[in-house]
PDB file of C-alpha atoms in Angstrom:
ATOM      1  CA  MET A 798     -36.333  60.767 -43.484  1.00 46.00           C
ATOM      2  CA  LYS A 799     -35.568  58.766 -40.326  1.00 47.00           C
ATOM      3  CA  ARG A 800     -31.924  58.065 -39.716  1.00 49.00           C
ATOM      4  CA  PRO A 801     -31.229  54.221 -39.060  1.00 49.00           C
ATOM      5  CA  SER A 802     -30.977  53.046 -35.623  1.00 51.00           C
ATOM      6  CA  PRO A 803     -27.494  52.242 -34.695  1.00 48.00           C
ATOM      7  CA  PRO A 804     -26.699  48.439 -34.341  1.00 47.00           C
ATOM      8  CA  ALA A 805     -27.038  47.023 -30.921  1.00 47.00           C
ATOM      9  CA  THR A 806     -23.764  46.679 -28.925  1.00 45.00           C
ATOM     10  CA  ALA A 807     -23.112  43.235 -27.673  1.00 44.00           C
ATOM     11  CA  ALA A 808     -22.825  43.016 -23.783  1.00 43.00           C
ATOM     12  CA  PRO A 809     -19.073  42.483 -22.922  1.00 43.00           C
ATOM     13  CA  THR A 810     -17.932  39.007 -22.375  1.00 45.00           C
ATOM     14  CA  ALA A 811     -17.475  38.142 -18.529  1.00 42.00           C
ATOM     15  CA  PRO A 812     -13.992  36.935 -17.573  1.00 41.00           C
ATOM     16  CA  ARG A 813     -13.650  33.346 -17.424  1.00 42.00           C
ATOM     17  CA  ALA A 814     -13.993  31.886 -13.880  1.00 40.00           C
ATOM     18  CA  ALA A 815     -10.964  30.180 -12.231  1.00 40.00           C
ATOM     19  CA  VAL A 816     -12.938  26.865 -12.254  1.00 40.00           C
ATOM     20  CA  ASP A 817     -15.419  25.287 -14.790  1.00 42.00           C
ATOM     21  CA  PRO A 818     -18.784  25.488 -13.313  1.00 41.00           C
ATOM     22  CA  ALA A 819     -20.493  22.421 -12.397  1.00 42.00           C
ATOM     23  CA  PRO A 820     -23.506  21.313 -14.794  1.00 43.00           C
ATOM     24  CA  PRO A 821     -26.869  22.781 -13.892  1.00 42.00           C
ATOM     25  CA  GLU A 822     -29.183  20.603 -11.737  1.00 43.00           C
ATOM     26  CA  SER A 823     -32.646  19.813 -12.584  1.00 41.00           C
ATOM     27  CA  GLY A 824     -35.480  21.465 -10.856  1.00 42.00           C
ATOM     28  CA  ARG A 825     -37.739  24.529 -11.158  1.00 41.00           C
ATOM     29  CA  GLY A 826     -37.956  27.833  -9.405  1.00 42.00           C
ATOM     30  CA  CYS A 827     -36.516  28.597  -6.207  1.00 44.00           C
ATOM     31  CA  GLY A 828     -35.177  24.861  -5.691  1.00 44.00           C
ATOM     32  CA  THR A 829     -33.091  25.400  -9.088  1.00 45.00           C
ATOM     33  CA  ARG A 830     -31.644  28.586  -7.903  1.00 46.00           C
ATOM     34  CA  ALA A 831     -30.639  27.313  -4.514  1.00 44.00           C
ATOM     35  CA  SER A 832     -29.131  23.975  -6.051  1.00 44.00           C
ATOM     36  CA  ARG A 833     -27.098  26.063  -8.393  1.00 50.00           C
ATOM     37  CA  ALA A 834     -25.815  28.388  -5.603  1.00 52.00           C
ATOM     38  CA  GLY A 835     -24.850  25.318  -3.400  1.00 54.00           C
ATOM     39  CA  ALA A 836     -23.093  23.434  -6.303  1.00 57.00           C
ATOM     40  CA  VAL A 837     -19.536  22.614  -5.840  1.00 55.00           C
ATOM     41  CA  PRO A 838     -17.409  23.850  -8.766  1.00 61.00           C
ATOM     42  CA  ARG A 839     -15.422  21.432 -10.730  1.00 63.00           C
ATOM     43  CA  PRO A 840     -11.630  21.628 -10.543  1.00 64.00           C
ATOM     44  CA  ARG A 841      -9.940  23.197 -13.559  1.00 77.00           C
ATOM     45  CA  ALA A 842      -8.158  20.616 -15.724  1.00 78.00           C
ATOM     46  CA  ASP A 843      -4.683  22.048 -14.960  1.00 80.00           C
ATOM     47  CA  ALA A 844      -5.489  21.493 -11.342  1.00 80.00           C
ATOM     48  CA  VAL A 845      -6.325  17.905 -12.009  1.00 87.00           C
ATOM     49  CA  ARG A 846      -3.044  17.333 -13.776  1.00 89.00           C
ATOM     50  CA  ASN A 847      -1.126  18.925 -11.062  1.00 90.00           C
ATOM     51  CA  ARG A 848      -2.600  16.764  -8.459  1.00 93.00           C
ATOM     52  CA  GLU A 849      -1.858  13.651 -10.380  1.00 93.00           C
ATOM     53  CA  ARG A 850       1.730  14.869 -10.918  1.00 94.00           C
ATOM     54  CA  ILE A 851       2.057  15.313  -7.196  1.00 96.00           C
ATOM     55  CA  LEU A 852       0.730  12.096  -6.244  1.00 95.00           C
ATOM     56  CA  ALA A 853       2.978  10.304  -8.803  1.00 93.00           C
ATOM     57  CA  ALA A 854       6.002  12.314  -7.705  1.00 94.00           C
ATOM     58  CA  ALA A 855       5.335  11.723  -4.026  1.00 93.00           C
ATOM     59  CA  ARG A 856       4.952   7.921  -4.729  1.00 91.00           C
ATOM     60  CA  GLU A 857       8.347   7.749  -6.262  1.00 88.00           C
ATOM     61  CA  ALA A 858       9.884   9.754  -3.518  1.00 89.00           C
ATOM     62  CA  PHE A 859       8.281   7.602  -0.819  1.00 87.00           C
ATOM     63  CA  VAL A 860       9.872   4.503  -2.576  1.00 82.00           C
ATOM     64  CA  GLU A 861      13.172   6.220  -2.423  1.00 80.00           C
ATOM     65  CA  PHE A 862      13.045   7.857   0.961  1.00 82.00           C
ATOM     66  CA  GLY A 863      10.273   6.471   2.923  1.00 81.00           C
ATOM     67  CA  SER A 864       7.029   8.514   4.023  1.00 82.00           C
ATOM     68  CA  ALA A 865       9.413  11.050   5.496  1.00 86.00           C
ATOM     69  CA  ALA A 866      10.666  12.178   2.027  1.00 89.00           C
ATOM     70  CA  PRO A 867      11.109  15.950   2.059  1.00 93.00           C
ATOM     71  CA  LEU A 868       8.057  17.743   0.423  1.00 95.00           C
ATOM     72  CA  ASP A 869      10.371  20.048  -1.338  1.00 95.00           C
ATOM     73  CA  GLU A 870      11.720  17.060  -3.344  1.00 94.00           C
ATOM     74  CA  VAL A 871       8.318  16.039  -4.115  1.00 95.00           C
ATOM     75  CA  ALA A 872       7.365  19.462  -5.379  1.00 96.00           C
ATOM     76  CA  ARG A 873      10.512  19.443  -7.392  1.00 96.00           C
ATOM     77  CA  ARG A 874       9.781  16.062  -8.953  1.00 95.00           C
ATOM     78  CA  ALA A 875       6.285  17.140  -9.849  1.00 95.00           C
ATOM     79  CA  GLY A 876       7.586  20.342 -11.513  1.00 95.00           C
ATOM     80  CA  ILE A 877       5.454  22.608  -9.279  1.00 93.00           C
ATOM     81  CA  GLY A 878       6.002  25.225  -6.492  1.00 94.00           C
ATOM     82  CA  ASN A 879       5.638  24.346  -2.801  1.00 94.00           C
ATOM     83  CA  ALA A 880       2.532  26.519  -2.528  1.00 94.00           C
ATOM     84  CA  THR A 881       0.813  24.505  -5.234  1.00 94.00           C
ATOM     85  CA  LEU A 882       1.815  21.167  -3.545  1.00 95.00           C
ATOM     86  CA  TYR A 883       0.326  22.647  -0.137  1.00 95.00           C
ATOM     87  CA  ARG A 884      -2.836  23.960  -1.844  1.00 94.00           C
ATOM     88  CA  HIS A 885      -3.547  20.341  -2.997  1.00 95.00           C
ATOM     89  CA  PHE A 886      -2.303  18.456   0.105  1.00 96.00           C
ATOM     90  CA  PRO A 887      -2.116  20.745   3.261  1.00 95.00           C
ATOM     91  CA  ASP A 888       0.043  18.443   5.381  1.00 93.00           C
ATOM     92  CA  ARG A 889       2.087  15.106   5.106  1.00 92.00           C
ATOM     93  CA  ASP A 890      -0.622  12.750   6.400  1.00 90.00           C
ATOM     94  CA  THR A 891      -3.034  14.112   3.874  1.00 93.00           C
ATOM     95  CA  LEU A 892      -0.385  13.469   1.105  1.00 93.00           C
ATOM     96  CA  VAL A 893       0.333   9.895   2.324  1.00 91.00           C
ATOM     97  CA  HIS A 894      -3.522   9.177   2.532  1.00 92.00           C
ATOM     98  CA  HIS A 895      -3.922  10.149  -1.058  1.00 93.00           C
ATOM     99  CA  VAL A 896      -0.918   8.458  -2.335  1.00 93.00           C
ATOM    100  CA  VAL A 897      -2.005   5.119  -0.863  1.00 91.00           C
ATOM    101  CA  LEU A 898      -5.667   5.645  -2.322  1.00 92.00           C
ATOM    102  CA  PHE A 899      -4.144   6.587  -5.715  1.00 94.00           C
ATOM    103  CA  THR A 900      -2.107   3.482  -6.059  1.00 92.00           C
ATOM    104  CA  THR A 901      -4.691   1.154  -4.647  1.00 91.00           C
ATOM    105  CA  GLU A 902      -7.212   2.513  -7.063  1.00 94.00           C
ATOM    106  CA  ARG A 903      -4.734   2.114  -9.884  1.00 95.00           C
ATOM    107  CA  VAL A 904      -3.940  -1.328  -9.104  1.00 94.00           C
ATOM    108  CA  THR A 905      -7.496  -2.197  -8.906  1.00 95.00           C
ATOM    109  CA  ALA A 906      -8.202  -0.823 -12.431  1.00 97.00           C
ATOM    110  CA  SER A 907      -5.072  -2.747 -13.612  1.00 96.00           C
ATOM    111  CA  ALA A 908      -6.773  -6.072 -12.425  1.00 96.00           C
ATOM    112  CA  GLU A 909     -10.011  -5.552 -14.030  1.00 97.00           C
ATOM    113  CA  ALA A 910      -8.501  -4.245 -17.104  1.00 97.00           C
ATOM    114  CA  SER A 911      -6.203  -7.290 -17.388  1.00 97.00           C
ATOM    115  CA  LEU A 912      -9.100  -9.835 -17.114  1.00 96.00           C
ATOM    116  CA  ALA A 913     -11.197  -7.998 -19.646  1.00 97.00           C
ATOM    117  CA  GLU A 914      -8.494  -7.572 -22.285  1.00 97.00           C
ATOM    118  CA  GLU A 915      -6.213 -10.445 -22.024  1.00 97.00           C
ATOM    119  CA  PRO A 916      -6.694 -13.586 -24.092  1.00 93.00           C
ATOM    120  CA  ASP A 917      -6.750 -16.132 -21.044  1.00 95.00           C
ATOM    121  CA  ALA A 918      -6.929 -15.808 -17.417  1.00 96.00           C
ATOM    122  CA  PHE A 919      -3.137 -16.638 -16.932  1.00 97.00           C
ATOM    123  CA  ALA A 920      -2.101 -14.070 -19.247  1.00 97.00           C
ATOM    124  CA  ALA A 921      -4.420 -11.589 -17.311  1.00 97.00           C
ATOM    125  CA  LEU A 922      -2.810 -12.531 -14.011  1.00 97.00           C
ATOM    126  CA  CYS A 923       0.815 -11.974 -15.323  1.00 97.00           C
ATOM    127  CA  ARG A 924      -0.095  -8.625 -16.724  1.00 97.00           C
ATOM    128  CA  PHE A 925      -1.735  -7.622 -13.339  1.00 97.00           C
ATOM    129  CA  THR A 926       1.219  -8.824 -11.288  1.00 96.00           C
ATOM    130  CA  HIS A 927       3.764  -6.711 -13.561  1.00 95.00           C
ATOM    131  CA  ALA A 928       1.554  -3.809 -13.664  1.00 96.00           C
ATOM    132  CA  ALA A 929       0.944  -3.844  -9.797  1.00 94.00           C
ATOM    133  CA  ALA A 930       4.862  -3.962  -9.439  1.00 92.00           C
ATOM    134  CA  ASP A 931       5.156  -0.974 -11.697  1.00 91.00           C
ATOM    135  CA  GLU A 932       2.585   0.953  -9.552  1.00 91.00           C
ATOM    136  CA  ARG A 933       4.962   0.337  -6.475  1.00 87.00           C
ATOM    137  CA  ILE A 934       2.333  -1.173  -4.379  1.00 85.00           C
ATOM    138  CA  GLY A 935       4.833  -3.331  -2.415  1.00 74.00           C
ATOM    139  CA  ALA A 936       7.101  -0.443  -1.868  1.00 65.00           C
ATOM    140  CA  LEU A 937       4.395   1.633  -0.365  1.00 68.00           C
ATOM    141  CA  CYS A 938       3.593  -1.113   2.179  1.00 69.00           C
ATOM    142  CA  PRO A 939       6.054   0.455   4.905  1.00 61.00           C
ATOM    143  CA  MET A 940       4.082   3.597   4.993  1.00 64.00           C
ATOM    144  CA  LEU A 941       1.228   1.759   6.565  1.00 66.00           C
ATOM    145  CA  ALA A 942       2.795   2.093  10.021  1.00 66.00           C
ATOM    146  CA  ASP A 943       1.407   3.153  13.499  1.00 58.00           C
ATOM    147  CA  GLY A 944      -0.252   6.378  13.155  1.00 69.00           C
ATOM    148  CA  PHE A 945      -1.501   5.978   9.632  1.00 76.00           C
ATOM    149  CA  ASP A 946      -5.430   5.884   9.433  1.00 82.00           C
ATOM    150  CA  ARG A 947      -5.741   2.589   7.899  1.00 79.00           C
ATOM    151  CA  ASP A 948      -9.438   2.288   8.603  1.00 83.00           C
ATOM    152  CA  HIS A 949     -10.371   5.522   6.920  1.00 89.00           C
ATOM    153  CA  PRO A 950     -13.657   4.894   4.904  1.00 93.00           C
ATOM    154  CA  GLU A 951     -12.137   5.975   1.530  1.00 93.00           C
ATOM    155  CA  LEU A 952      -9.276   3.446   2.114  1.00 89.00           C
ATOM    156  CA  LEU A 953     -11.441   0.752   3.327  1.00 89.00           C
ATOM    157  CA  ALA A 954     -13.662   0.957   0.251  1.00 94.00           C
ATOM    158  CA  ALA A 955     -10.501   1.020  -1.995  1.00 91.00           C
ATOM    159  CA  ARG A 956      -9.129  -2.022  -0.411  1.00 88.00           C
ATOM    160  CA  THR A 957     -12.294  -3.895  -0.572  1.00 91.00           C
ATOM    161  CA  ALA A 958     -12.503  -3.014  -4.245  1.00 94.00           C
ATOM    162  CA  LEU A 959      -8.986  -4.165  -4.922  1.00 92.00           C
ATOM    163  CA  ALA A 960      -9.676  -7.418  -2.889  1.00 91.00           C
ATOM    164  CA  GLU A 961     -12.639  -8.246  -5.153  1.00 94.00           C
ATOM    165  CA  ALA A 962     -10.957  -7.456  -8.326  1.00 96.00           C
ATOM    166  CA  VAL A 963      -7.991  -9.609  -7.454  1.00 95.00           C
ATOM    167  CA  GLU A 964     -10.157 -12.436  -6.178  1.00 95.00           C
ATOM    168  CA  THR A 965     -12.029 -12.430  -9.422  1.00 97.00           C
ATOM    169  CA  LEU A 966      -8.824 -12.506 -11.319  1.00 97.00           C
ATOM    170  CA  LEU A 967      -7.444 -15.350  -9.633  1.00 96.00           C
ATOM    171  CA  ALA A 968     -10.579 -17.374  -9.581  1.00 96.00           C
ATOM    172  CA  ALA A 969     -10.766 -17.060 -13.284  1.00 97.00           C
ATOM    173  CA  GLY A 970      -7.440 -18.593 -13.469  1.00 96.00           C
ATOM    174  CA  GLN A 971      -8.182 -21.581 -11.235  1.00 96.00           C
ATOM    175  CA  GLU A 972     -11.598 -22.201 -12.782  1.00 96.00           C
ATOM    176  CA  SER A 973      -9.989 -22.281 -16.258  1.00 96.00           C
ATOM    177  CA  GLY A 974      -7.463 -24.789 -14.892  1.00 96.00           C
ATOM    178  CA  LEU A 975      -4.397 -22.509 -15.829  1.00 97.00           C
ATOM    179  CA  VAL A 976      -3.603 -21.638 -12.282  1.00 97.00           C
ATOM    180  CA  ARG A 977      -3.062 -24.121  -9.487  1.00 95.00           C
ATOM    181  CA  ALA A 978      -5.802 -24.150  -6.938  1.00 95.00           C
ATOM    182  CA  ASP A 979      -3.905 -24.348  -3.668  1.00 94.00           C
ATOM    183  CA  ILE A 980      -2.928 -20.598  -3.436  1.00 94.00           C
ATOM    184  CA  GLY A 981      -5.090 -17.601  -2.427  1.00 94.00           C
ATOM    185  CA  VAL A 982      -5.129 -13.888  -3.004  1.00 92.00           C
ATOM    186  CA  GLY A 983      -3.002 -13.588   0.226  1.00 90.00           C
ATOM    187  CA  ASP A 984      -0.304 -15.651  -1.273  1.00 92.00           C
ATOM    188  CA  LEU A 985      -0.234 -13.708  -4.340  1.00 93.00           C
ATOM    189  CA  MET A 986      -0.261 -10.085  -2.586  1.00 90.00           C
ATOM    190  CA  VAL A 987       2.462 -11.183  -0.119  1.00 88.00           C
ATOM    191  CA  ALA A 988       4.826 -12.735  -3.131  1.00 90.00           C
ATOM    192  CA  LEU A 989       3.974  -9.378  -5.062  1.00 90.00           C
ATOM    193  CA  SER A 990       4.921  -7.119  -2.215  1.00 84.00           C
ATOM    194  CA  GLN A 991       8.192  -9.037  -1.214  1.00 84.00           C
ATOM    195  CA  LEU A 992       9.481  -9.277  -4.720  1.00 86.00           C
ATOM    196  CA  SER A 993       8.699  -5.859  -5.902  1.00 80.00           C
ATOM    197  CA  ARG A 994       9.855  -4.058  -2.788  1.00 74.00           C
ATOM    198  CA  PRO A 995      13.380  -2.156  -3.174  1.00 68.00           C
ATOM    199  CA  LEU A 996      16.141  -3.452  -0.919  1.00 62.00           C
ATOM    200  CA  PRO A 997      17.473  -1.317   1.820  1.00 56.00           C
ATOM    201  CA  GLY A 998      20.365   0.902   0.970  1.00 54.00           C
ATOM    202  CA  THR A 999      20.974   3.696  -1.471  1.00 50.00           C
ATOM    203  CA  ALA A1000      22.707   1.627  -4.156  1.00 54.00           C
ATOM    204  CA  CYS A1001      19.602  -0.684  -4.547  1.00 55.00           C
ATOM    205  CA  PHE A1002      16.882   1.614  -6.385  1.00 56.00           C
ATOM    206  CA  ASP A1003      17.406   0.279  -9.732  1.00 62.00           C
ATOM    207  CA  THR A1004      15.504  -3.027  -9.001  1.00 67.00           C
ATOM    208  CA  ASP A1005      12.974  -3.058 -11.669  1.00 70.00           C
ATOM    209  CA  ARG A1006      14.509  -5.455 -13.952  1.00 73.00           C
ATOM    210  CA  PHE A1007      15.217  -7.755 -11.025  1.00 84.00           C
ATOM    211  CA  ALA A1008      11.661  -7.597  -9.738  1.00 87.00           C
ATOM    212  CA  HIS A1009      10.167  -8.459 -13.031  1.00 91.00           C
ATOM    213  CA  ARG A1010      12.504 -11.424 -13.548  1.00 91.00           C
ATOM    214  CA  HIS A1011      11.590 -12.874  -9.981  1.00 92.00           C
ATOM    215  CA  LEU A1012       7.887 -12.152 -10.474  1.00 94.00           C
ATOM    216  CA  GLN A1013       7.896 -14.113 -13.696  1.00 95.00           C
ATOM    217  CA  LEU A1014       9.485 -16.909 -11.906  1.00 94.00           C
ATOM    218  CA  PHE A1015       6.918 -16.799  -9.380  1.00 95.00           C
ATOM    219  CA  LEU A1016       4.165 -16.595 -11.912  1.00 96.00           C
ATOM    220  CA  ASP A1017       5.579 -19.715 -13.797  1.00 96.00           C
ATOM    221  CA  ALA A1018       5.271 -21.614 -10.577  1.00 94.00           C
ATOM    222  CA  LEU A1019       1.591 -20.887 -10.250  1.00 95.00           C
ATOM    223  CA  ARG A1020       0.771 -22.860 -13.684  1.00 95.00           C
ATOM    224  CA  THR A1021      -0.784 -26.197 -13.443  1.00 94.00           C
ATOM    225  CA  PRO A1022       0.100 -28.717 -13.059  1.00 93.00           C
ATOM    226  CA  ALA A1023       1.366 -27.902  -9.578  1.00 91.00           C
ATOM    227  CA  ARG A1024       4.932 -29.738  -9.151  1.00 88.00           C
ATOM    228  CA  SER A1025       4.766 -29.759  -5.466  1.00 90.00           C
ATOM    229  CA  GLU A1026       2.501 -29.679  -2.638  1.00 90.00           C
ATOM    230  CA  LEU A1027       2.558 -26.414  -0.473  1.00 91.00           C
ATOM    231  CA  PRO A1028       2.781 -26.513   3.102  1.00 92.00           C
ATOM    232  CA  GLY A1029      -0.132 -24.783   5.007  1.00 90.00           C
ATOM    233  CA  SER A1030      -3.273 -23.405   3.589  1.00 90.00           C
ATOM    234  CA  ALA A1031      -3.938 -20.995   0.987  1.00 90.00           C
ATOM    235  CA  ALA A1032      -3.842 -17.344   2.301  1.00 87.00           C
ATOM    236  CA  THR A1033      -6.551 -14.910   1.756  1.00 81.00           C
ATOM    237  CA  LEU A1034      -6.403 -11.059   2.501  1.00 74.00           C
ATOM    238  CA  ASP A1035      -8.199 -11.471   5.690  1.00 74.00           C
ATOM    239  CA  ASP A1036      -5.347 -13.483   6.865  1.00 77.00           C
ATOM    240  CA  LEU A1037      -2.933 -10.616   6.412  1.00 70.00           C
ATOM    241  CA  THR A1038      -2.431  -7.496   8.363  1.00 55.00           C
ATOM    242  CA  LEU A1039      -1.838  -4.268   6.687  1.00 46.00           C
ATOM    243  CA  LYS A1040       1.889  -4.299   8.157  1.00 45.00           C
ATOM    244  CA  THR A1041       2.473  -7.381   6.228  1.00 45.00           C
ATOM    245  CA  VAL A1042       0.939  -6.647   2.844  1.00 42.00           C
TER     246      VAL A1042
END
């Protein structure tokens, strides 16, 4: 009588890669193999979380100390080691670039969500303005100084998207008759920048409660009917330089 054959042994499981592989690309034959070989791996979820923690921590440190904030302090606030910080952002200029991009994109998303989710256009404008202040958009303006690559394609695209989102938001308020017609996006962004930027001095960092009070006073002045005639003409974003906004 024949002896039963031993059960087949499963092949050992390969160790998990440090990054999740990119999804396979369509194609056949050699083209598929080449595409997979050249695919860029997606970052791991923990790497994405670390990157966002670094950007958020850097933004707060830059608000407090300016763009010359110690990078050791950024790493400490993010709860990571210096090596991790430099792995994501090899130098200060790269970190500043991505903090500005990170903040701009978040403010744009806030403008779009506010208009989509609020019951009326004035409520959307209020929500956006307070959210933009919380994102520290005004406090980051001093970082846009000489030597900063303001015309980098990524930043130009992000600024264009922000301008379009805020213009749409303000136009909705004006077309609905809820927001006075003699202001422009530039007026809104200058006021937002000036009212939400921390005052100079180490004793003036706890300004959030004042910023939101003053922003609400400003917003109430945007309601119709207008109670006064504004001097000059409505300001657009094109009227402003990056050093002003």
